mmCIF file of C-alpha atoms and ligand atoms in Angstrom:
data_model
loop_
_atom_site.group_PDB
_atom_site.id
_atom_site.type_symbol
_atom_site.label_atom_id
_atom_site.label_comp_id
_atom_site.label_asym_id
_atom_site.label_seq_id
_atom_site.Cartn_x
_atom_site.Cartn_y
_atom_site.Cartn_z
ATOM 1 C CA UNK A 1 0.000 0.000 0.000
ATOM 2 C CA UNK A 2 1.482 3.465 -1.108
ATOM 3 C CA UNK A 3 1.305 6.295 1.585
ATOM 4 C CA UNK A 4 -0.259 9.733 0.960
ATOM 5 C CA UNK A 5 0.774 12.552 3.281
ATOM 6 C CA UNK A 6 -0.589 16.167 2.310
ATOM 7 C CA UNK A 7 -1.691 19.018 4.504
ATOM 8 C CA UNK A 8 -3.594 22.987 5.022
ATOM 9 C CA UNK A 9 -2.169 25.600 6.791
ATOM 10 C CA UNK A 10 -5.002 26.659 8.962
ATOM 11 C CA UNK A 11 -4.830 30.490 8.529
ATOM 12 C CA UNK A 12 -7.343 32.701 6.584
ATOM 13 C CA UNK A 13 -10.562 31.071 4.644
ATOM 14 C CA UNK A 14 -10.193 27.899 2.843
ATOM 15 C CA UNK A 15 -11.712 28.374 -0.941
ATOM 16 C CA UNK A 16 -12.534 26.369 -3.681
ATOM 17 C CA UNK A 17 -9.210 26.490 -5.093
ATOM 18 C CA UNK A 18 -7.909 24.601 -1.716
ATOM 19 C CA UNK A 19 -10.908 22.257 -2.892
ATOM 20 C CA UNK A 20 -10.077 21.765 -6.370
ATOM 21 C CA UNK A 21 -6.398 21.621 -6.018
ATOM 22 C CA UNK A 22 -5.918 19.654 -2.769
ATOM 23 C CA UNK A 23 -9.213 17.996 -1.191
ATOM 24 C CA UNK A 24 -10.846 16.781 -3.824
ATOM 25 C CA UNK A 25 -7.829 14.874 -4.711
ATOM 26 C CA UNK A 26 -7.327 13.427 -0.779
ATOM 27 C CA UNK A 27 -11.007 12.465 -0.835
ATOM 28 C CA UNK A 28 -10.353 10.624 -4.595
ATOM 29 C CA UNK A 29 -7.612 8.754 -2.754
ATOM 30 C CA UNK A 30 -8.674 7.698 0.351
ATOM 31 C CA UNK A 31 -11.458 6.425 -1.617
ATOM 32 C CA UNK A 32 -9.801 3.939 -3.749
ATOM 33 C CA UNK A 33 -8.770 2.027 -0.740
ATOM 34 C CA UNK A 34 -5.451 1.479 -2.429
ATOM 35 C CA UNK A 35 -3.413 4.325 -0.143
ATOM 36 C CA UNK A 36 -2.620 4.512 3.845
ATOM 37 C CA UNK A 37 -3.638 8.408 3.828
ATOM 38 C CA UNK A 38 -2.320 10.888 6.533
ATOM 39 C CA UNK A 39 -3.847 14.596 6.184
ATOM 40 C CA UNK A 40 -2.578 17.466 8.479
ATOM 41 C CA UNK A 41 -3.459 20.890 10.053
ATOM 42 C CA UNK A 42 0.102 22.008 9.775
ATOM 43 C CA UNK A 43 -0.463 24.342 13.167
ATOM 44 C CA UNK A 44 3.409 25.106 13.505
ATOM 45 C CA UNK A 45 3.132 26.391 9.589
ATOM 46 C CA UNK A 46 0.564 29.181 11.028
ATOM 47 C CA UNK A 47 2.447 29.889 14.014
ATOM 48 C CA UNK A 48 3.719 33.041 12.025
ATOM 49 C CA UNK A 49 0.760 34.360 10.674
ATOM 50 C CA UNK A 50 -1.696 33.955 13.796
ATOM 51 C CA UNK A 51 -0.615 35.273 17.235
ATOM 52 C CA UNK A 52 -3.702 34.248 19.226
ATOM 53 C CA UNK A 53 -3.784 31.253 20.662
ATOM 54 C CA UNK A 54 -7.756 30.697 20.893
ATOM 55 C CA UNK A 55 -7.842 31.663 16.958
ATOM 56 C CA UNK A 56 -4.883 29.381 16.023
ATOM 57 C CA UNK A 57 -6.742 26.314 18.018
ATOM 58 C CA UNK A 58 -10.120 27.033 16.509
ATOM 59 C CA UNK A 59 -9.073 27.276 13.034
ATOM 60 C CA UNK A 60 -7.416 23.849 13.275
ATOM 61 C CA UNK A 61 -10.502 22.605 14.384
ATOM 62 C CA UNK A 62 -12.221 24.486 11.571
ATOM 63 C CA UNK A 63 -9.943 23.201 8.896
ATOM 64 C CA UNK A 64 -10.364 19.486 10.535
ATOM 65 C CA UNK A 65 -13.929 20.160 10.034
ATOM 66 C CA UNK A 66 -13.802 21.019 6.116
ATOM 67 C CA UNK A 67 -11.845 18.463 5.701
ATOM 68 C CA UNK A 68 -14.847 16.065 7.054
ATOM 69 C CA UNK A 69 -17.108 18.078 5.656
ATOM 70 C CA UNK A 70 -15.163 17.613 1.874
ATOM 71 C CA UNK A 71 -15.020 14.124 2.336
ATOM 72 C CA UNK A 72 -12.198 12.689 4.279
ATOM 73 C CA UNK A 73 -13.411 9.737 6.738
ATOM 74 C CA UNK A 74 -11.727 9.611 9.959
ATOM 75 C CA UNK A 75 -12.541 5.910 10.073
ATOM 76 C CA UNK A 76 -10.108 5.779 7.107
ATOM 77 C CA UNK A 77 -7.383 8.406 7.032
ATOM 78 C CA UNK A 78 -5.720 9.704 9.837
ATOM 79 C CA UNK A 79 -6.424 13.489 10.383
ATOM 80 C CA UNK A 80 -4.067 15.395 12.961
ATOM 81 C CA UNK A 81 -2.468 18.452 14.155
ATOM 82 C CA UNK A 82 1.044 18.661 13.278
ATOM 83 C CA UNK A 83 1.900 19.961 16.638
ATOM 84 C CA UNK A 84 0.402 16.550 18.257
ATOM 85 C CA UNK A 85 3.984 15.240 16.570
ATOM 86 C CA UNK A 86 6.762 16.377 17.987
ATOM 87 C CA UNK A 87 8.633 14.560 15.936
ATOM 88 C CA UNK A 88 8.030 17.032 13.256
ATOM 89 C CA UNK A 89 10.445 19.746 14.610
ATOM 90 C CA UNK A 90 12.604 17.188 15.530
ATOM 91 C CA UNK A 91 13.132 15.804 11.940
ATOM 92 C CA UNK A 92 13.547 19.215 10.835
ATOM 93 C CA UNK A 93 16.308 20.091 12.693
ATOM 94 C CA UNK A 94 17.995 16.922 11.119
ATOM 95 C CA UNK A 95 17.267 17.833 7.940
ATOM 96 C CA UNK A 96 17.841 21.315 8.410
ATOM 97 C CA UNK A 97 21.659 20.742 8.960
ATOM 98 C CA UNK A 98 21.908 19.424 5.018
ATOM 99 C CA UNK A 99 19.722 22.685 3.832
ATOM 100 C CA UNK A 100 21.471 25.348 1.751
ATOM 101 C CA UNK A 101 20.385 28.762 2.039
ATOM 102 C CA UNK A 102 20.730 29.404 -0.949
ATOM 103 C CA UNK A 103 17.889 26.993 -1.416
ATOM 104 C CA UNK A 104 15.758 28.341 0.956
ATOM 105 C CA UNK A 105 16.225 32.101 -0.804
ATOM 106 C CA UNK A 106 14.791 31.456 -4.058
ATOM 107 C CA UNK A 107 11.924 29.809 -2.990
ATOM 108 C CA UNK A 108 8.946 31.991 -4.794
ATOM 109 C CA UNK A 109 6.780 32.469 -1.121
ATOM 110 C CA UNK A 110 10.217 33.717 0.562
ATOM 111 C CA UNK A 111 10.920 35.553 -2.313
ATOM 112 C CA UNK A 112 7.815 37.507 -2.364
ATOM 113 C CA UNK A 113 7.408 38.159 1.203
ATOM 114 C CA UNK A 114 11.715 39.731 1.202
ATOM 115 C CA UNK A 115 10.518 41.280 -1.804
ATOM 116 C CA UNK A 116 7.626 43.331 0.020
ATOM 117 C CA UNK A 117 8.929 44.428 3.177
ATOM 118 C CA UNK A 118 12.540 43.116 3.058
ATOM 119 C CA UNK A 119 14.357 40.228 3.788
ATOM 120 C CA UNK A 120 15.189 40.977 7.351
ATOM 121 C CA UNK A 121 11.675 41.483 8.149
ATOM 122 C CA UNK A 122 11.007 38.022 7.434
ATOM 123 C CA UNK A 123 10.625 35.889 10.183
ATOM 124 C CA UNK A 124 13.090 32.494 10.330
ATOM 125 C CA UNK A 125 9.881 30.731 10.658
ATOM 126 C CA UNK A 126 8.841 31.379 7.072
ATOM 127 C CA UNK A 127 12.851 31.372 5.268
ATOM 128 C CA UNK A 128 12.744 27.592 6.794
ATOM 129 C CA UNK A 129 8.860 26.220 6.160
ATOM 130 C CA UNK A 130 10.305 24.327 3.249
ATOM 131 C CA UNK A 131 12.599 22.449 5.650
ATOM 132 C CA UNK A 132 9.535 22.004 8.386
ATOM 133 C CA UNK A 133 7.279 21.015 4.897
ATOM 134 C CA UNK A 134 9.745 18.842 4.089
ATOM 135 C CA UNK A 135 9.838 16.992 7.655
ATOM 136 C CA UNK A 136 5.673 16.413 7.168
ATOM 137 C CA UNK A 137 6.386 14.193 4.419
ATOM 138 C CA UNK A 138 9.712 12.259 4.676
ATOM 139 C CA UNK A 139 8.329 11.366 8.518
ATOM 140 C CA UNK A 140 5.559 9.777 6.929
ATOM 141 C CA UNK A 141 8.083 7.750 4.020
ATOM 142 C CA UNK A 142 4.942 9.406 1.791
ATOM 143 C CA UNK A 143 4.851 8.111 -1.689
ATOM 144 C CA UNK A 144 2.416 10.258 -3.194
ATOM 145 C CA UNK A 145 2.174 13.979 -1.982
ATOM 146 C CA UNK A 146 -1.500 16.029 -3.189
ATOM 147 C CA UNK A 147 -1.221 19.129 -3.492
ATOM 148 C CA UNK A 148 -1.791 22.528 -5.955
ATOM 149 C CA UNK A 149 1.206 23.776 -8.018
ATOM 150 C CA UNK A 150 1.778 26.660 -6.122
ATOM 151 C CA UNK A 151 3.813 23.603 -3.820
ATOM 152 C CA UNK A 152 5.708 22.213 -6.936
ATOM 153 C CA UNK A 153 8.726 23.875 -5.341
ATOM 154 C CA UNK A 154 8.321 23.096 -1.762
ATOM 155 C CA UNK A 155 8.184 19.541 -2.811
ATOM 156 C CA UNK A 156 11.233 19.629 -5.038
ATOM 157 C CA UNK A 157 12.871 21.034 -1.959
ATOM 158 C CA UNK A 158 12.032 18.000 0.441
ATOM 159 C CA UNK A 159 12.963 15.425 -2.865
ATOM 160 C CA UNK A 160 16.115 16.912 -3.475
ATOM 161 C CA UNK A 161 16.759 16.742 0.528
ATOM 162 C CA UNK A 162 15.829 12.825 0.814
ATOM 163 C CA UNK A 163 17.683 12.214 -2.237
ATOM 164 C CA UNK A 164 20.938 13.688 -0.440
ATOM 165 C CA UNK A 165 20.581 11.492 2.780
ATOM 166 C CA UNK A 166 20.268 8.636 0.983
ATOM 167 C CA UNK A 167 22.909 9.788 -0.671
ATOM 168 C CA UNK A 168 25.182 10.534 2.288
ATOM 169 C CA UNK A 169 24.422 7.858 4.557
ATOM 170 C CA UNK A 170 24.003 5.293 1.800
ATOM 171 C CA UNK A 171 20.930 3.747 2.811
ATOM 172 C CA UNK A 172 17.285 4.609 1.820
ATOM 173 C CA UNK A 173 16.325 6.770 4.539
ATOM 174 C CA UNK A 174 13.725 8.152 3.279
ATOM 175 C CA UNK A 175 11.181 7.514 0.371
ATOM 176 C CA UNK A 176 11.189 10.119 -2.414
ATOM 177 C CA UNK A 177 7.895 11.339 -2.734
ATOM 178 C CA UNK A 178 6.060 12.254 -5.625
ATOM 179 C CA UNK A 179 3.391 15.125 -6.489
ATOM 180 C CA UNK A 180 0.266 14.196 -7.195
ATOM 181 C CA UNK A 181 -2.468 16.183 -9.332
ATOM 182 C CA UNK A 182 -5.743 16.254 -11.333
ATOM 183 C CA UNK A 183 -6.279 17.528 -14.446
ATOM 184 C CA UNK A 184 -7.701 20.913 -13.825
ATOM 185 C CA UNK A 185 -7.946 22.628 -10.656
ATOM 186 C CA UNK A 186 -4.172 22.662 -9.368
ATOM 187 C CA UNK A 187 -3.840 26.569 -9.763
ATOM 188 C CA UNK A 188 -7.488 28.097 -9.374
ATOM 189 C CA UNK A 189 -6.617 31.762 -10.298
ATOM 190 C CA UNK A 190 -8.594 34.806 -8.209
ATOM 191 C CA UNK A 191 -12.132 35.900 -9.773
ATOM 192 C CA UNK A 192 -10.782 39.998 -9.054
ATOM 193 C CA UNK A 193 -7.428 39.949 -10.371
ATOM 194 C CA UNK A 194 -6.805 36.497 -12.717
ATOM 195 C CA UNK A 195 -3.387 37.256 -12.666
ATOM 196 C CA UNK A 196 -2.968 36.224 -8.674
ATOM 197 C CA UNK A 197 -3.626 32.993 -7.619
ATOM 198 C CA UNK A 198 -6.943 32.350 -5.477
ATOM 199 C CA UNK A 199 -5.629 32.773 -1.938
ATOM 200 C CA UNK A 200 -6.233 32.605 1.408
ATOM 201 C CA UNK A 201 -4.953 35.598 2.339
ATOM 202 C CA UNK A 202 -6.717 37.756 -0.184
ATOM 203 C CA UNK A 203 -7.188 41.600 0.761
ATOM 204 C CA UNK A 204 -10.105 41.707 -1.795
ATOM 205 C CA UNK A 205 -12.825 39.137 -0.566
ATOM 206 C CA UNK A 206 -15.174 39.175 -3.942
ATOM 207 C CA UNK A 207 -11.799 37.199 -5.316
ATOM 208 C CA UNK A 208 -12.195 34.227 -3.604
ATOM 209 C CA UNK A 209 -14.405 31.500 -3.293
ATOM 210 C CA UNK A 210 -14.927 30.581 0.649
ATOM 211 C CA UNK A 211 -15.831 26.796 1.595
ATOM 212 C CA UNK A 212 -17.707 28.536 4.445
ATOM 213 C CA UNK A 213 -19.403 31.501 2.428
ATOM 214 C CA UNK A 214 -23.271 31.351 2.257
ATOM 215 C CA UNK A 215 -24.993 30.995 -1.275
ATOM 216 C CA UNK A 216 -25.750 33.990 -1.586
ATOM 217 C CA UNK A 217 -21.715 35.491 -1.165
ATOM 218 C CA UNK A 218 -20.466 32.615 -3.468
ATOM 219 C CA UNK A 219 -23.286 33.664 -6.555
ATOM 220 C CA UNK A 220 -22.513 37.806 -5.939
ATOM 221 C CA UNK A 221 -18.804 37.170 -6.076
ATOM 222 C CA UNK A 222 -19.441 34.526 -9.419
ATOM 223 C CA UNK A 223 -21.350 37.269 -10.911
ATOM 224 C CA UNK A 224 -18.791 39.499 -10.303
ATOM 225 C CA UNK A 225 -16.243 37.858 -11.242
ATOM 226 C CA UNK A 226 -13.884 40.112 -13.917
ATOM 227 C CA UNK A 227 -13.822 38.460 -17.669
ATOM 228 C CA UNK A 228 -12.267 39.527 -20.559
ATOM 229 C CA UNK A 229 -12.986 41.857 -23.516
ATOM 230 C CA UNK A 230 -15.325 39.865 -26.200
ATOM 231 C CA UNK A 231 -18.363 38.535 -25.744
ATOM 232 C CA UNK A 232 -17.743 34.823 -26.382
ATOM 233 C CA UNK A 233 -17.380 31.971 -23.673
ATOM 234 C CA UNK A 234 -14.018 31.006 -25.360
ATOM 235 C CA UNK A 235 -10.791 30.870 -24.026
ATOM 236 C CA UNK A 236 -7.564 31.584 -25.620
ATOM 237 C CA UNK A 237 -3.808 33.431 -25.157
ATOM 238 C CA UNK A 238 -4.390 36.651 -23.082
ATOM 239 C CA UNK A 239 -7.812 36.104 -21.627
ATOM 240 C CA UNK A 240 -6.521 34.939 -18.333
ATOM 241 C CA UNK A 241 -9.893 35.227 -16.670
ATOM 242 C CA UNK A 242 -12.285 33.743 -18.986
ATOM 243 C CA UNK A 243 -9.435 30.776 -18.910
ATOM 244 C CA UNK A 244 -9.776 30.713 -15.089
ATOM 245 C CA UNK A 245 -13.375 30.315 -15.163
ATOM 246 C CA UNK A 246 -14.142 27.729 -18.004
ATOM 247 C CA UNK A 247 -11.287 25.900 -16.274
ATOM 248 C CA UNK A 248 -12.864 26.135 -12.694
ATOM 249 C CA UNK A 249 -16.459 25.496 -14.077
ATOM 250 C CA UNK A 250 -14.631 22.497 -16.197
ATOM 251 C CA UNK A 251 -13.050 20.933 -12.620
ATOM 252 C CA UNK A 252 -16.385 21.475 -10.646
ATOM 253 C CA UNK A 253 -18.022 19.291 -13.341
ATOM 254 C CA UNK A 254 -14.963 16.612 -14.207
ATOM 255 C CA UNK A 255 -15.488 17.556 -17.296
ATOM 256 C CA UNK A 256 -12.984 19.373 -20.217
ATOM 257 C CA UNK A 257 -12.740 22.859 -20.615
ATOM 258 C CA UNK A 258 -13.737 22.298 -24.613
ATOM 259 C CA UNK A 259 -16.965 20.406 -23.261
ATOM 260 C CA UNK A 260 -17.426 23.886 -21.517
ATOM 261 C CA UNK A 261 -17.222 26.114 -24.210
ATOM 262 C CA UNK A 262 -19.244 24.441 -26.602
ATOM 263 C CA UNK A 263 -22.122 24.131 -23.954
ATOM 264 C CA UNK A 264 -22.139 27.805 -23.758
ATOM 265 C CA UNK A 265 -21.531 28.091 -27.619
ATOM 266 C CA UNK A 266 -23.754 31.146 -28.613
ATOM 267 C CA UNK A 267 -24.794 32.159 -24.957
ATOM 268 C CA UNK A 268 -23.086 35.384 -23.154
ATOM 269 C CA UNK A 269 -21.428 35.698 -20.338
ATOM 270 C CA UNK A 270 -24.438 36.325 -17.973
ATOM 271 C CA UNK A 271 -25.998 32.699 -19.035
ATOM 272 C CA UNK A 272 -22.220 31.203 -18.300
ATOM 273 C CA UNK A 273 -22.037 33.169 -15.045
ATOM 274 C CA UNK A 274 -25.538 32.228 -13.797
ATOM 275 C CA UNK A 275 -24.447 28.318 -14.309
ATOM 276 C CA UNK A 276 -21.494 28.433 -13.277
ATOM 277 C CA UNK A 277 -22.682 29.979 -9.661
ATOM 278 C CA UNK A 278 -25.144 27.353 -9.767
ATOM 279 C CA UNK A 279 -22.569 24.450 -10.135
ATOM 280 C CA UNK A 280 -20.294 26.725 -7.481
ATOM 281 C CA UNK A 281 -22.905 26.411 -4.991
ATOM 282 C CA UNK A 282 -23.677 22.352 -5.841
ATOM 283 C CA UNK A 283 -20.307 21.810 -4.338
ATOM 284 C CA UNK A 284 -19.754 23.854 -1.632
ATOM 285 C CA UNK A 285 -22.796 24.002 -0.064
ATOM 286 C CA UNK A 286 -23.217 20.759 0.912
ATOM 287 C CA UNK A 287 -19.315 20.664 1.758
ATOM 288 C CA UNK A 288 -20.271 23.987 4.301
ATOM 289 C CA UNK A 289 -23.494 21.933 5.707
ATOM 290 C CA UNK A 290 -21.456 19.191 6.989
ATOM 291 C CA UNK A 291 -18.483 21.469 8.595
ATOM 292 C CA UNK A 292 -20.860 23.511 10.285
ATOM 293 C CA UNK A 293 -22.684 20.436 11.628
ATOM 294 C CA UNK A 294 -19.713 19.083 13.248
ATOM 295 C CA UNK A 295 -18.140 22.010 14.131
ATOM 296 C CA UNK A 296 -20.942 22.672 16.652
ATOM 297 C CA UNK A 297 -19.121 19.704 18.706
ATOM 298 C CA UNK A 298 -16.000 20.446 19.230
ATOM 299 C CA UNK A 299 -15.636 17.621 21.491
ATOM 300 C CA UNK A 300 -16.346 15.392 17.917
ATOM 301 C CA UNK A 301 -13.576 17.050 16.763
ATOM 302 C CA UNK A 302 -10.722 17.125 19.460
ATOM 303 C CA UNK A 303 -11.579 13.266 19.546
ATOM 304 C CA UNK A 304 -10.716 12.665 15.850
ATOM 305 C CA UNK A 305 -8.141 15.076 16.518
ATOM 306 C CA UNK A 306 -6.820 12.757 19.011
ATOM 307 C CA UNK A 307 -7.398 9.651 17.373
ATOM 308 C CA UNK A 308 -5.367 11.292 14.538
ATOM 309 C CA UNK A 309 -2.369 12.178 16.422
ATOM 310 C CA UNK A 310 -2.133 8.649 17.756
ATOM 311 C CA UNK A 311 -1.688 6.706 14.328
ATOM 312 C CA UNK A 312 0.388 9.989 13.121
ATOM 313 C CA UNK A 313 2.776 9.604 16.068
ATOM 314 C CA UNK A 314 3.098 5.865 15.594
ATOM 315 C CA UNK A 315 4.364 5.968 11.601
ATOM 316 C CA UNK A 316 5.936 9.157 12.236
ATOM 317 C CA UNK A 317 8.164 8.230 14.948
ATOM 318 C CA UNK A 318 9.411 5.091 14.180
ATOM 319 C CA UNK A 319 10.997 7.148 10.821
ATOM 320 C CA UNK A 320 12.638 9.437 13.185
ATOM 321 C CA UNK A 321 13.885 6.454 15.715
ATOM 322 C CA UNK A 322 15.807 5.166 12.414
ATOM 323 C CA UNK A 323 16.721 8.304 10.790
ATOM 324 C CA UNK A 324 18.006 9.255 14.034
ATOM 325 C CA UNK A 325 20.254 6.258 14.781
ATOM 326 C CA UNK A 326 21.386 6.419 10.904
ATOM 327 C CA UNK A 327 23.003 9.675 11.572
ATOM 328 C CA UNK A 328 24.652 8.957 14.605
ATOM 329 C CA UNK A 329 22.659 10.331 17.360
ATOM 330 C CA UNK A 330 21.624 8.715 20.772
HETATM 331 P P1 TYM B 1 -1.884 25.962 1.708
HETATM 332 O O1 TYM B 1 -2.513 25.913 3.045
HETATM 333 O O2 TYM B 1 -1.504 27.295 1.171
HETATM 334 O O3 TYM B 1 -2.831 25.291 0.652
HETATM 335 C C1 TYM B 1 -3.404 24.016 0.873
HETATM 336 C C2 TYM B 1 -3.513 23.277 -0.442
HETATM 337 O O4 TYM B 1 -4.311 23.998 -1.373
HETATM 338 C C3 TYM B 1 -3.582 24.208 -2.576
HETATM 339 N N1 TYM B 1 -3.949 25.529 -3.125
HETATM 340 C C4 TYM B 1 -4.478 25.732 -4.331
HETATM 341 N N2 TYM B 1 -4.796 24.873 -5.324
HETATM 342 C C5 TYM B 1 -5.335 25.398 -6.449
HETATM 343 N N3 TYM B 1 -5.573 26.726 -6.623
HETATM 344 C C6 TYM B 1 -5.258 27.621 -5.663
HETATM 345 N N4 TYM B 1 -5.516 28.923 -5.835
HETATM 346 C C7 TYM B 1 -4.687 27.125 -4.447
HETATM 347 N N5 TYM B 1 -4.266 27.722 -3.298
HETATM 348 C C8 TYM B 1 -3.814 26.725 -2.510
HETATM 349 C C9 TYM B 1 -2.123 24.158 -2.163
HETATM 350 O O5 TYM B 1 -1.290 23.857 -3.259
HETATM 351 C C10 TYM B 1 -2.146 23.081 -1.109
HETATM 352 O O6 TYM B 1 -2.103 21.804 -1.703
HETATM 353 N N6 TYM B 1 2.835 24.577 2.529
HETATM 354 C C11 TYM B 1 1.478 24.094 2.398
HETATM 355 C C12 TYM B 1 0.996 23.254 3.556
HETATM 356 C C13 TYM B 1 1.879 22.116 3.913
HETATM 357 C C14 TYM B 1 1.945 20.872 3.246
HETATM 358 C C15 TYM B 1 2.883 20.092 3.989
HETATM 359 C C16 TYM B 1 1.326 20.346 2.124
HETATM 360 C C17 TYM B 1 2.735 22.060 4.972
HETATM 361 N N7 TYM B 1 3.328 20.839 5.015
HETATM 362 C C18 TYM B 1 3.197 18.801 3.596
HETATM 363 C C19 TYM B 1 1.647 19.054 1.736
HETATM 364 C C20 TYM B 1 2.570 18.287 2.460
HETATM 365 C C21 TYM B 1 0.548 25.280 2.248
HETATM 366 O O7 TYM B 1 0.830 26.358 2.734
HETATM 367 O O8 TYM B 1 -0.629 24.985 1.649
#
């Protein structure tokens, strides 16, 4: 059985390009019964961004709760908080004496943040998240790692890094994992400015898409959304929004962009908006019922939590027992 290890930062709003990109593809996976699948609330990857506690410890359970509420069964994957395994940091540090900083400066998220406000106004936290990232998935000897391509690099990062311990201590240490994707739906771009990926951390709310928006906010920000000049429901080179749509409206459905366009062949944008809202709200909605329900027991939650953190700790720390004794420590 191949492993699948993949995770949300719980900070800001989850939206549908979280969805699309990342749980859809955990809940397609789990479901085939052919994977042992771990999914995380990586709490010590938020650490930097929230400075409450009460809000960091209720958006884990929030995020646990849209990941239920998506599709992922406790009863068959393990889902934890990264801080319920210590053994996280203490892979990191391993791993952190073989990481270059060179490395660590041109990744694109450290590059944009130095790029704002300046490199020494970064926090160490976020110039070393790729080595923590990389730590959540070599603990878990992950085969398969789902996520959007906005991680494409982070993952490089943690390959390259089990490559060279295997490499240096001549033994497989760790397995190299591998990125896993669907077809569409791995870079959902924002409805308000299609050049920017859909984020959580949007200053402009009418470009995203939140799992926990009512109807009503998800059809006014669809209807909204900016398109191109024309008046034809066909994409093409430099219409970077009408692209963004057919493709999300093309993902919702698991169906092809083409199949898209030539259902809206002869129609104008409103008709296109007004359907694709309507398919928008088919798969949240239900997705928003569920967390809610659940997230009114937060018991529920801490329990799963806790159950999580138990079969986490058990993979996760047997890696680090060996990795540990590979490299010479007691
Ligand atoms: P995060 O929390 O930013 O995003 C969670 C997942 O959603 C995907 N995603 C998107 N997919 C399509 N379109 C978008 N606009 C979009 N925005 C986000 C991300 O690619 C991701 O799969 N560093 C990670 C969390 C992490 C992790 C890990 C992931 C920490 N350790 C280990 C996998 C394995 C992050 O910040 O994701």
């Amino acid at each position: 059985m191949s492993r699948i290890l993949s995770g949300v930062r719980p900070s800001g709003d989850l939206h549908i390009g979280n969805y699309l990109g990342a749980l859809k593809q955990w809940v397609e996976l789990q479901n085939s019964g052919e994977h042992e699948t771990f999914f995380m609330l990586v709490d010590l990857h938020a650490l930097d961004t929230i400075d409450d506690a009460e809000t960091l410890r209720q958006k884990v359970r929030e995020v646990a709760a849209l990941y239920v509420g998506a599709g992922i069964d406790p009863a068959k994957s393990a889902i934890f908080a990264q801080s319920d395994v210590p053994a996280h940091t203490q892979l990191m540090w391993i791993l952190s004496s073989r990481s270059k900083m060179g490395d660590l400066e041109r990744m694109t998220q450290f590059k944009d943040k130095a790029a704002k406000g300046g490199a020494e106004r970064v926090n160490l936290a976020l110039f070393s998240y790729p080595i923590l990232m990389a730590a959540d998935i070599l603990l878990y000897q992950a085969n398969l790692v789902p996520v959007g391509d906005d991680q494409v690099q982070h993952l490089e990062f943690a390959r390259d890094l089990a490559k060279k311990f295997n490499n240096t201590y001549n033994k497989e240490l760790f397995t190299i994992p591998e990125r896993f994707a669907g077809e569409l739906g791995a870079r959902v771009m924002s409805l308000s400015h299609p050049e920017q990926k859909m984020s959580k951390s949007d200053d402009d709310p009418k470009g995203t898409l939140p799992l926990l928006a009512d109807d009503d906010t998800l059809r006014k920000n669809v209807m909204r959304a900016v398109t191109d000049s024309g008046e034809e429901v066909k994409g093409g080179e430099n219409k970077p929004a009408l692209n963004n749509l057919i493709e999300l409206f093309a993902a919702l459905e698991d169906t092809t962009t083409q199949a898209i366009e030539q259902r809206f062949e002869g129609k104008g944008y409103g008709d296109f908006k007004s359907a694709l809202a309507d398919a928008v709200v088919e798969t949240i909605a239900p997705i928003r019922e569920r967390a809610q329900a659940l997230l009114a027991d937060t018991d529920a939650i801490d329990a799963l939590l806790a159950e999580g953190a138990m079969r986490a700790n058990a993979v996760a720390n047997q890696t680090l027992e060996t990795v540990s004794k590979e490299v010479g420590l007691r």
